[in-house]
Amino acid sequence: MFMKTNEIIKRAREFAEPFRIRKGRDFRLKDVDPDDTLEFTKEADKPRAKEALAMGVMALAELQDKLYAQDKWAVLLIFQAMDAAGKDGAIKHVMSGVNPQGCQVYSFKSPSADDLDHDYLWRCMKCLPNRGQVGIFNRSYYEEVLVVRVHPEFLAKQKLPPKLVGKQIWEERFEDIRNFERYLARNGVIVRKFFLHVSKKEQKRRFLERIDDPLKNWKFSSNDANERDFWDAYMEAYEEMIQETATKEAPWYVVPADNKWFTRVVVAAAVIEALADLDLEYPQVGEDKLKELAAAKKKLLSK
Ligand code: ATP
Ligand code: MG
């Protein structure tokens, strides 16, 4: 089935809307079912969802081409999730059609000694996308209110002056992150954030698959499995993070992640929505440029 870009954009908005959080205050994680697939019934509609993703990927490629040509806006997509929620797969599939020249992915792991010698935004600021580019953060400064909150020993390693580390530190971090993202928005950097929400049960299934399937053994880390002991603390941290940092200019999308094919459709839809809001156009060329083109054509045709 062939759909025009405008129709795809309309459908994308419908898919993204139920999962978009612009005002965090009343957000409750329990209201999002990780197994949700909207109107798609699982097995029967899976091919339809894959087709929707393929069309979404095409539309994205077109929008990104304009973003690149226009060279004014930058787009920053942030992915956060528990392990095995499908961040890597979502990034890979959703961005599969875009021009690699206009897209960069950065993965943020445990901070290095050099990172720890700076403020926590430092390493991320160095990786912000140029104008015309889509930048993807696979994990981000949000780890600072997630893993660092769940494991206070990480905070202890950050070399902060002790009198700056008190009970208020999380509140302060939320405030700084909100301000940072507003600053980015005011500079033409569009920020969209994704929490891929997988259930504890589905995570267990995926870990077991990584252990049982030799081709997936490399993906398994017993440390990831140990983090399951802290599941409830993580969920509380995620909930509060979204409550405190979902804003109009930098919304969170809380994406059901128990069905990978569905996660990818929603993420693609949200990215399309963000780009479509920019009213991207190819730059118009002026009189002088048109004259230059006509002259070049005449010369080319004459030889
Ligand atoms: P994958 O497992 O799919 O390769 P990943 O993003 O889980 O991807 P890992 O190398 O397994 O990558 O894990 C990175 C780890 O680094 C995560 O456990 C994450 O919580 C941790 N991390 C990231 N940022 C920070 C931070 N600022 N402080 C402490 N730990 C962090
Ligand atoms: Mg990992």
CSV table of N, CA, C and O in Angstrom, one decimal, residues 28-146:
chain,number,residue,atom,x,y,z
A,28,ARG,N,2.2,8.6,35.9
A,28,ARG,CA,2.4,7.4,36.7
A,28,ARG,C,2.8,6.3,35.8
A,28,ARG,O,2.2,6.0,34.8
A,29,LEU,N,3.9,5.6,36.2
A,29,LEU,CA,4.5,4.6,35.3
A,29,LEU,C,3.5,3.4,35.2
A,29,LEU,O,3.4,2.8,34.2
A,30,LYS,N,2.7,3.2,36.2
A,30,LYS,CA,1.8,2.0,36.2
A,30,LYS,C,0.7,2.2,35.2
A,30,LYS,O,0.0,1.3,34.8
A,31,ASP,N,0.5,3.4,34.7
A,31,ASP,CA,-0.5,3.7,33.7
A,31,ASP,C,-0.1,3.3,32.3
A,31,ASP,O,-0.8,3.3,31.3
A,32,VAL,N,1.2,2.9,32.1
A,32,VAL,CA,1.7,2.5,30.8
A,32,VAL,C,2.0,1.0,30.9
A,32,VAL,O,2.8,0.5,31.7
A,33,ASP,N,1.3,0.2,30.0
A,33,ASP,CA,1.4,-1.2,30.0
A,33,ASP,C,2.5,-1.6,29.0
A,33,ASP,O,2.4,-1.3,27.8
A,34,PRO,N,3.6,-2.2,29.5
A,34,PRO,CA,4.7,-2.5,28.6
A,34,PRO,C,4.3,-3.4,27.4
A,34,PRO,O,5.0,-3.5,26.4
A,35,ASP,N,3.2,-4.1,27.6
A,35,ASP,CA,2.7,-5.1,26.6
A,35,ASP,C,1.7,-4.4,25.6
A,35,ASP,O,1.1,-5.1,24.7
A,36,ASP,N,1.5,-3.1,25.8
A,36,ASP,CA,0.5,-2.4,24.9
A,36,ASP,C,0.9,-2.5,23.5
A,36,ASP,O,2.1,-2.3,23.1
A,37,THR,N,-0.1,-2.7,22.6
A,37,THR,CA,0.2,-2.6,21.1
A,37,THR,C,-0.9,-1.8,20.4
A,37,THR,O,-1.1,-2.1,19.2
A,38,LEU,N,-1.6,-1.0,21.1
A,38,LEU,CA,-2.7,-0.2,20.6
A,38,LEU,C,-3.7,-1.0,19.8
A,38,LEU,O,-4.0,-2.1,20.3
A,39,GLU,N,-4.0,-0.6,18.6
A,39,GLU,CA,-5.0,-1.4,17.8
A,39,GLU,C,-4.5,-2.6,17.2
A,39,GLU,O,-5.2,-3.4,16.6
A,40,PHE,N,-3.1,-2.8,17.2
A,40,PHE,CA,-2.6,-4.0,16.5
A,40,PHE,C,-2.8,-5.2,17.4
A,40,PHE,O,-2.4,-5.2,18.6
A,41,THR,N,-3.4,-6.2,16.9
A,41,THR,CA,-3.5,-7.5,17.7
A,41,THR,C,-2.2,-8.2,17.3
A,41,THR,O,-1.8,-8.2,16.2
A,42,LYS,N,-1.6,-8.9,18.3
A,42,LYS,CA,-0.2,-9.3,18.2
A,42,LYS,C,0.1,-10.0,16.9
A,42,LYS,O,0.8,-9.5,16.0
A,43,GLU,N,-0.2,-11.3,16.7
A,43,GLU,CA,0.3,-12.0,15.6
A,43,GLU,C,-0.3,-11.6,14.3
A,43,GLU,O,0.4,-11.3,13.3
A,44,ALA,N,-1.6,-11.4,14.3
A,44,ALA,CA,-2.3,-11.1,13.0
A,44,ALA,C,-1.8,-9.8,12.4
A,44,ALA,O,-1.6,-9.7,11.2
A,45,ASP,N,-1.5,-8.8,13.2
A,45,ASP,CA,-1.2,-7.4,12.7
A,45,ASP,C,0.3,-7.1,12.6
A,45,ASP,O,0.6,-6.0,12.2
A,46,LYS,N,1.1,-8.1,13.0
A,46,LYS,CA,2.5,-7.8,13.0
A,46,LYS,C,3.0,-7.4,11.6
A,46,LYS,O,3.8,-6.4,11.5
A,47,PRO,N,2.6,-8.1,10.5
A,47,PRO,CA,3.1,-7.6,9.2
A,47,PRO,C,2.6,-6.2,8.9
A,47,PRO,O,3.4,-5.4,8.3
A,48,ARG,N,1.4,-5.9,9.3
A,48,ARG,CA,0.9,-4.5,9.1
A,48,ARG,C,1.8,-3.5,9.8
A,48,ARG,O,2.1,-2.4,9.3
A,49,ALA,N,2.2,-3.8,11.0
A,49,ALA,CA,3.1,-2.9,11.8
A,49,ALA,C,4.4,-2.8,11.1
A,49,ALA,O,5.0,-1.7,11.0
A,50,LYS,N,4.9,-3.9,10.6
A,50,LYS,CA,6.2,-3.8,9.9
A,50,LYS,C,6.1,-3.0,8.6
A,50,LYS,O,7.1,-2.2,8.3
A,51,GLU,N,5.0,-3.1,8.0
A,51,GLU,CA,4.8,-2.2,6.8
A,51,GLU,C,4.7,-0.8,7.2
A,51,GLU,O,5.3,0.1,6.5
A,52,ALA,N,4.0,-0.5,8.3
A,52,ALA,CA,4.0,0.9,8.8
A,52,ALA,C,5.4,1.4,9.1
A,52,ALA,O,5.7,2.6,8.8
A,53,LEU,N,6.2,0.6,9.7
A,53,LEU,CA,7.6,1.0,10.0
A,53,LEU,C,8.3,1.3,8.7
A,53,LEU,O,9.0,2.3,8.6
A,54,ALA,N,8.2,0.4,7.7
A,54,ALA,CA,8.9,0.6,6.5
A,54,ALA,C,8.5,1.9,5.9
A,54,ALA,O,9.4,2.7,5.4
A,55,MET,N,7.2,2.3,5.9
A,55,MET,CA,6.8,3.6,5.3
A,55,MET,C,7.3,4.7,6.2
A,55,MET,O,7.7,5.8,5.7
A,56,GLY,N,7.3,4.5,7.5
A,56,GLY,CA,7.8,5.5,8.4
A,56,GLY,C,9.3,5.8,8.1
A,56,GLY,O,9.7,6.9,8.1
A,57,VAL,N,10.1,4.7,7.9
A,57,VAL,CA,11.5,4.9,7.6
A,57,VAL,C,11.7,5.7,6.3
A,57,VAL,O,12.6,6.6,6.3
A,58,MET,N,10.8,5.5,5.3
A,58,MET,CA,10.9,6.2,4.1
A,58,MET,C,10.7,7.7,4.3
A,58,MET,O,11.4,8.6,3.8
A,59,ALA,N,9.6,8.0,5.1
A,59,ALA,CA,9.2,9.3,5.4
A,59,ALA,C,10.3,10.1,6.1
A,59,ALA,O,10.6,11.2,5.9
A,60,LEU,N,10.9,9.3,7.1
A,60,LEU,CA,12.0,9.9,7.9
A,60,LEU,C,13.2,10.3,7.0
A,60,LEU,O,13.8,11.3,7.2
A,61,ALA,N,13.5,9.4,6.1
A,61,ALA,CA,14.6,9.7,5.2
A,61,ALA,C,14.4,11.0,4.4
A,61,ALA,O,15.3,11.8,4.3
A,62,GLU,N,13.1,11.2,4.0
A,62,GLU,CA,12.8,12.4,3.3
A,62,GLU,C,12.9,13.7,4.1
A,62,GLU,O,13.5,14.7,3.8
A,63,LEU,N,12.4,13.5,5.4
A,63,LEU,CA,12.4,14.7,6.3
A,63,LEU,C,13.9,15.0,6.7
A,63,LEU,O,14.3,16.1,6.8
A,64,GLN,N,14.7,13.9,6.9
A,64,GLN,CA,16.1,14.2,7.3
A,64,GLN,C,16.9,14.8,6.2
A,64,GLN,O,17.7,15.7,6.5
A,65,ASP,N,16.5,14.5,5.0
A,65,ASP,CA,17.2,15.1,3.8
A,65,ASP,C,17.0,16.6,3.8
A,65,ASP,O,17.9,17.4,3.6
A,66,LYS,N,15.8,17.0,4.2
A,66,LYS,CA,15.5,18.4,4.2
A,66,LYS,C,16.1,19.1,5.4
A,66,LYS,O,16.6,20.2,5.3
A,67,LEU,N,16.2,18.4,6.5
A,67,LEU,CA,16.8,18.9,7.7
A,67,LEU,C,18.3,19.2,7.4
A,67,LEU,O,18.8,20.3,7.8
A,68,TYR,N,18.9,18.3,6.7
A,68,TYR,CA,20.3,18.4,6.4
A,68,TYR,C,20.5,19.6,5.4
A,68,TYR,O,21.4,20.4,5.6
A,69,ALA,N,19.6,19.7,4.4
A,69,ALA,CA,19.8,20.7,3.4
A,69,ALA,C,19.5,22.1,4.0
A,69,ALA,O,20.2,23.1,3.7
A,70,GLN,N,18.6,22.2,4.9
A,70,GLN,CA,18.2,23.5,5.5
A,70,GLN,C,19.3,24.0,6.5
A,70,GLN,O,19.5,25.2,6.6
A,71,ASP,N,19.9,23.0,7.2
A,71,ASP,CA,21.1,23.3,8.0
A,71,ASP,C,20.8,24.4,9.1
A,71,ASP,O,21.6,25.3,9.4
A,72,LYS,N,19.6,24.3,9.7
A,72,LYS,CA,19.2,25.3,10.7
A,72,LYS,C,18.9,24.6,12.1
A,72,LYS,O,19.4,24.9,13.1
A,73,TRP,N,18.1,23.6,12.0
A,73,TRP,CA,17.7,22.8,13.2
A,73,TRP,C,18.7,21.7,13.4
A,73,TRP,O,19.2,21.1,12.5
A,74,ALA,N,18.8,21.3,14.7
A,74,ALA,CA,19.5,20.0,15.0
A,74,ALA,C,18.5,19.2,15.8
A,74,ALA,O,17.6,19.8,16.5
A,75,VAL,N,18.6,17.9,15.8
A,75,VAL,CA,17.7,17.0,16.5
A,75,VAL,C,18.5,16.1,17.4
A,75,VAL,O,19.4,15.4,17.0
A,76,LEU,N,18.1,16.1,18.7
A,76,LEU,CA,18.7,15.2,19.6
A,76,LEU,C,17.7,14.2,20.2
A,76,LEU,O,16.7,14.6,20.7
A,77,LEU,N,18.0,12.9,19.9
A,77,LEU,CA,17.1,11.8,20.4
A,77,LEU,C,17.8,11.1,21.5
A,77,LEU,O,18.9,10.6,21.3
A,78,ILE,N,17.2,11.0,22.6
A,78,ILE,CA,17.8,10.4,23.8
A,78,ILE,C,17.1,9.1,24.1
A,78,ILE,O,15.8,9.0,24.2
A,79,PHE,N,17.8,8.0,24.3
A,79,PHE,CA,17.2,6.7,24.6
A,79,PHE,C,17.7,6.2,25.9
A,79,PHE,O,18.9,6.1,26.2
A,80,GLN,N,16.7,5.9,26.8
A,80,GLN,CA,17.0,5.3,28.1
A,80,GLN,C,16.1,4.1,28.3
A,80,GLN,O,15.0,4.1,27.8
A,81,ALA,N,16.7,3.1,29.0
A,81,ALA,CA,15.9,1.9,29.3
A,81,ALA,C,16.6,1.0,30.2
A,81,ALA,O,17.9,1.1,30.3
A,82,MET,N,15.9,0.0,30.7
A,82,MET,CA,16.6,-1.1,31.4
A,82,MET,C,17.3,-1.9,30.4
A,82,MET,O,16.9,-1.9,29.2
A,83,ASP,N,18.2,-2.8,30.8
A,83,ASP,CA,18.9,-3.6,29.8
A,83,ASP,C,17.9,-4.6,29.1
A,83,ASP,O,16.9,-5.0,29.6
A,84,ALA,N,18.3,-4.8,27.9
A,84,ALA,CA,17.5,-5.7,27.0
A,84,ALA,C,16.1,-5.2,26.6
A,84,ALA,O,15.2,-5.9,26.2
A,85,ALA,N,15.9,-3.9,26.8
A,85,ALA,CA,14.6,-3.3,26.4
A,85,ALA,C,14.5,-3.1,24.9
A,85,ALA,O,13.4,-2.9,24.4
A,86,GLY,N,15.7,-3.1,24.2
A,86,GLY,CA,15.7,-3.0,22.8
A,86,GLY,C,16.1,-1.6,22.3
A,86,GLY,O,15.7,-1.2,21.2
A,87,LYS,N,16.9,-0.9,23.0
A,87,LYS,CA,17.4,0.4,22.6
A,87,LYS,C,18.1,0.3,21.3
A,87,LYS,O,17.9,1.0,20.3
A,88,ASP,N,19.1,-0.7,21.3
A,88,ASP,CA,20.0,-0.8,20.1
A,88,ASP,C,19.2,-1.1,18.8
A,88,ASP,O,19.4,-0.5,17.8
A,89,GLY,N,18.3,-2.1,19.0
A,89,GLY,CA,17.4,-2.5,17.8
A,89,GLY,C,16.5,-1.4,17.4
A,89,GLY,O,16.4,-1.2,16.1
A,90,ALA,N,16.0,-0.6,18.3
A,90,ALA,CA,15.1,0.5,17.9
A,90,ALA,C,15.9,1.5,17.1
A,90,ALA,O,15.5,2.0,16.1
A,91,ILE,N,17.1,1.9,17.6
A,91,ILE,CA,17.9,2.9,16.9
A,91,ILE,C,18.3,2.4,15.5
A,91,ILE,O,18.1,3.1,14.5
A,92,LYS,N,18.7,1.1,15.5
A,92,LYS,CA,19.1,0.5,14.2
A,92,LYS,C,18.0,0.5,13.2
A,92,LYS,O,18.1,1.0,12.0
A,93,HIS,N,16.8,0.1,13.6
A,93,HIS,CA,15.7,0.0,12.6
A,93,HIS,C,15.1,1.3,12.2
A,93,HIS,O,14.8,1.6,11.0
A,94,VAL,N,14.9,2.2,13.2
A,94,VAL,CA,14.3,3.4,12.9
A,94,VAL,C,15.1,4.3,12.0
A,94,VAL,O,14.7,5.0,11.1
A,95,MET,N,16.5,4.3,12.3
A,95,MET,CA,17.3,5.1,11.5
A,95,MET,C,17.9,4.4,10.2
A,95,MET,O,18.8,5.0,9.6
A,96,SER,N,17.4,3.3,9.9
A,96,SER,CA,18.0,2.5,8.8
A,96,SER,C,17.9,3.2,7.5
A,96,SER,O,18.8,2.9,6.6
A,97,GLY,N,17.0,4.1,7.3
A,97,GLY,CA,16.8,4.7,5.9
A,97,GLY,C,17.6,6.0,5.8
A,97,GLY,O,17.6,6.6,4.7
A,98,VAL,N,18.1,6.5,6.9
A,98,VAL,CA,18.6,7.9,6.9
A,98,VAL,C,20.0,7.9,6.4
A,98,VAL,O,20.8,6.9,6.5
A,99,ASN,N,20.4,9.1,5.8
A,99,ASN,CA,21.7,9.3,5.3
A,99,ASN,C,22.7,9.3,6.4
A,99,ASN,O,22.6,10.1,7.3
A,100,PRO,N,23.7,8.3,6.4
A,100,PRO,CA,24.6,8.3,7.6
A,100,PRO,C,25.4,9.6,7.8
A,100,PRO,O,25.8,9.8,8.9
A,101,GLN,N,25.5,10.4,6.7
A,101,GLN,CA,26.2,11.6,6.9
A,101,GLN,C,25.5,12.6,7.8
A,101,GLN,O,26.1,13.6,8.3
A,102,GLY,N,24.2,12.4,7.9
A,102,GLY,CA,23.4,13.4,8.7
A,102,GLY,C,23.0,12.8,10.1
A,102,GLY,O,22.1,13.3,10.7
A,103,CYS,N,23.7,11.8,10.5
A,103,CYS,CA,23.2,11.2,11.8
A,103,CYS,C,24.4,10.6,12.5
A,103,CYS,O,25.3,10.0,12.0
A,104,GLN,N,24.5,10.8,13.8
A,104,GLN,CA,25.5,10.3,14.7
A,104,GLN,C,25.0,9.6,15.9
A,104,GLN,O,24.0,10.2,16.5
A,105,VAL,N,25.5,8.5,16.3
A,105,VAL,CA,25.0,7.8,17.5
A,105,VAL,C,26.2,7.8,18.5
A,105,VAL,O,27.3,7.5,18.2
A,106,TYR,N,25.9,8.2,19.8
A,106,TYR,CA,26.9,8.1,20.8
A,106,TYR,C,26.3,7.2,22.0
A,106,TYR,O,25.2,7.4,22.4
A,107,SER,N,27.1,6.3,22.4
A,107,SER,CA,26.7,5.4,23.6
A,107,SER,C,27.5,5.9,24.8
A,107,SER,O,28.7,6.0,24.8
A,108,PHE,N,26.8,6.2,25.9
A,108,PHE,CA,27.4,6.6,27.1
A,108,PHE,C,27.4,5.5,28.1
A,108,PHE,O,26.4,5.0,28.6
A,109,LYS,N,28.6,5.0,28.4
A,109,LYS,CA,28.9,3.9,29.3
A,109,LYS,C,29.3,4.5,30.7
A,109,LYS,O,29.2,5.7,30.9
A,110,SER,N,29.8,3.7,31.5
A,110,SER,CA,30.4,4.2,32.8
A,110,SER,C,31.4,5.3,32.5
A,110,SER,O,32.2,5.1,31.6
A,111,PRO,N,31.3,6.4,33.3
A,111,PRO,CA,32.2,7.5,33.0
A,111,PRO,C,33.7,7.2,33.2
A,111,PRO,O,34.0,6.4,34.1
A,112,SER,N,34.5,7.7,32.3
A,112,SER,CA,36.0,7.5,32.4
A,112,SER,C,36.6,8.4,33.5
A,112,SER,O,35.9,9.3,34.0
A,113,ALA,N,37.9,8.3,33.8
A,113,ALA,CA,38.5,9.1,34.7
A,113,ALA,C,38.4,10.6,34.3
A,113,ALA,O,38.2,11.5,35.1
A,114,ASP,N,38.6,10.8,33.0
A,114,ASP,CA,38.5,12.1,32.4
A,114,ASP,C,37.1,12.7,32.6
A,114,ASP,O,37.0,13.9,33.0
A,115,ASP,N,36.1,11.9,32.3
A,115,ASP,CA,34.7,12.3,32.5
A,115,ASP,C,34.5,12.7,34.0
A,115,ASP,O,33.9,13.8,34.3
A,116,LEU,N,35.0,11.9,34.9
A,116,LEU,CA,34.7,12.2,36.3
A,116,LEU,C,35.5,13.4,36.8
A,116,LEU,O,35.2,13.9,37.9
A,117,ASP,N,36.4,13.9,36.0
A,117,ASP,CA,37.2,15.1,36.4
A,117,ASP,C,36.4,16.3,35.9
A,117,ASP,O,36.9,17.4,36.1
A,118,HIS,N,35.2,16.1,35.4
A,118,HIS,CA,34.4,17.3,35.0
A,118,HIS,C,33.0,17.2,35.5
A,118,HIS,O,32.6,16.2,36.1
A,119,ASP,N,32.2,18.2,35.3
A,119,ASP,CA,30.8,18.2,35.6
A,119,ASP,C,30.1,17.1,34.7
A,119,ASP,O,30.6,16.8,33.6
A,120,TYR,N,28.9,16.6,35.1
A,120,TYR,CA,28.4,15.5,34.5
A,120,TYR,C,27.8,15.7,33.1
A,120,TYR,O,27.6,14.8,32.3
A,121,LEU,N,27.5,17.0,32.7
A,121,LEU,CA,27.0,17.2,31.4
A,121,LEU,C,28.1,17.3,30.3
A,121,LEU,O,27.9,17.2,29.1
A,122,TRP,N,29.3,17.5,30.8
A,122,TRP,CA,30.5,17.8,30.0
A,122,TRP,C,30.6,16.8,28.8
A,122,TRP,O,30.7,17.1,27.6
A,123,ARG,N,30.6,15.5,29.2
A,123,ARG,CA,30.9,14.5,28.1
A,123,ARG,C,29.7,14.4,27.1
A,123,ARG,O,29.9,14.1,25.9
A,124,CYS,N,28.5,14.8,27.5
A,124,CYS,CA,27.4,14.8,26.6
A,124,CYS,C,27.4,16.1,25.7
A,124,CYS,O,27.1,16.0,24.5
A,125,MET,N,27.8,17.2,26.3
A,125,MET,CA,27.8,18.4,25.5
A,125,MET,C,28.7,18.3,24.4
A,125,MET,O,28.5,18.9,23.3
A,126,LYS,N,29.8,17.6,24.6
A,126,LYS,CA,30.8,17.4,23.5
A,126,LYS,C,30.2,16.7,22.3
A,126,LYS,O,30.8,16.7,21.2
A,127,CYS,N,29.1,16.0,22.5
A,127,CYS,CA,28.6,15.1,21.5
A,127,CYS,C,27.3,15.7,20.9
A,127,CYS,O,26.5,15.0,20.2
A,128,LEU,N,26.9,16.9,21.2
A,128,LEU,CA,25.6,17.5,20.7
A,128,LEU,C,25.7,17.5,19.2
A,128,LEU,O,26.7,17.8,18.6
A,129,PRO,N,24.5,17.3,18.5
A,129,PRO,CA,24.5,17.3,17.1
A,129,PRO,C,24.7,18.7,16.5
A,129,PRO,O,24.3,19.7,17.0
A,130,ASN,N,25.4,18.7,15.3
A,130,ASN,CA,25.5,20.0,14.5
A,130,ASN,C,24.2,20.3,14.0
A,130,ASN,O,23.3,19.5,13.8
A,131,ARG,N,24.0,21.6,13.5
A,131,ARG,CA,22.8,21.9,12.8
A,131,ARG,C,22.7,21.1,11.6
A,131,ARG,O,23.7,20.7,11.0
A,132,GLY,N,21.4,20.7,11.3
A,132,GLY,CA,21.2,19.8,10.1
A,132,GLY,C,21.4,18.3,10.4
A,132,GLY,O,21.2,17.5,9.5
A,133,GLN,N,21.8,18.0,11.6
A,133,GLN,CA,22.1,16.6,12.0
A,133,GLN,C,21.1,16.1,13.0
A,133,GLN,O,20.5,16.8,13.8
A,134,VAL,N,21.0,14.7,12.9
A,134,VAL,CA,20.2,14.0,14.0
A,134,VAL,C,21.3,13.4,14.9
A,134,VAL,O,22.1,12.6,14.4
A,135,GLY,N,21.3,13.7,16.1
A,135,GLY,CA,22.2,13.0,17.1
A,135,GLY,C,21.4,12.1,18.0
A,135,GLY,O,20.3,12.4,18.4
A,136,ILE,N,22.0,10.9,18.2
A,136,ILE,CA,21.3,10.0,19.0
A,136,ILE,C,22.2,9.7,20.3
A,136,ILE,O,23.4,9.3,20.1
A,137,PHE,N,21.6,9.8,21.4
A,137,PHE,CA,22.3,9.4,22.7
A,137,PHE,C,21.7,8.0,23.1
A,137,PHE,O,20.6,8.0,23.5
A,138,ASN,N,22.6,7.0,23.1
A,138,ASN,CA,22.2,5.7,23.6
A,138,ASN,C,22.7,5.7,25.1
A,138,ASN,O,23.8,5.5,25.4
A,139,ARG,N,21.7,6.0,26.0
A,139,ARG,CA,22.0,6.5,27.4
A,139,ARG,C,22.5,7.9,27.3
A,139,ARG,O,23.0,8.3,26.2
A,140,SER,N,22.6,8.6,28.4
A,140,SER,CA,22.8,10.0,28.4
A,140,SER,C,23.1,10.5,29.8
A,140,SER,O,23.2,9.7,30.7
A,141,TYR,N,23.0,11.9,29.9
A,141,TYR,CA,23.1,12.5,31.3
A,141,TYR,C,22.0,12.0,32.2
A,141,TYR,O,22.0,12.2,33.4
A,142,TYR,N,20.9,11.4,31.6
A,142,TYR,CA,19.8,10.9,32.5
A,142,TYR,C,20.3,9.8,33.4
A,142,TYR,O,19.7,9.5,34.4
A,143,GLU,N,21.4,9.1,33.0
A,143,GLU,CA,22.0,8.1,33.9
A,143,GLU,C,22.3,8.7,35.3
A,143,GLU,O,22.3,8.0,36.3
A,144,GLU,N,22.5,10.0,35.3
A,144,GLU,CA,22.9,10.7,36.5
A,144,GLU,C,21.8,10.8,37.5
A,144,GLU,O,22.0,11.1,38.7
A,145,VAL,N,20.5,10.5,37.1
A,145,VAL,CA,19.4,10.5,38.0
A,145,VAL,C,18.8,9.1,38.0
A,145,VAL,O,17.7,8.9,38.6
A,146,LEU,N,19.5,8.1,37.4
A,146,LEU,CA,19.0,6.8,37.4
A,146,LEU,C,20.0,5.9,38.1
A,146,LEU,O,19.9,5.7,39.3
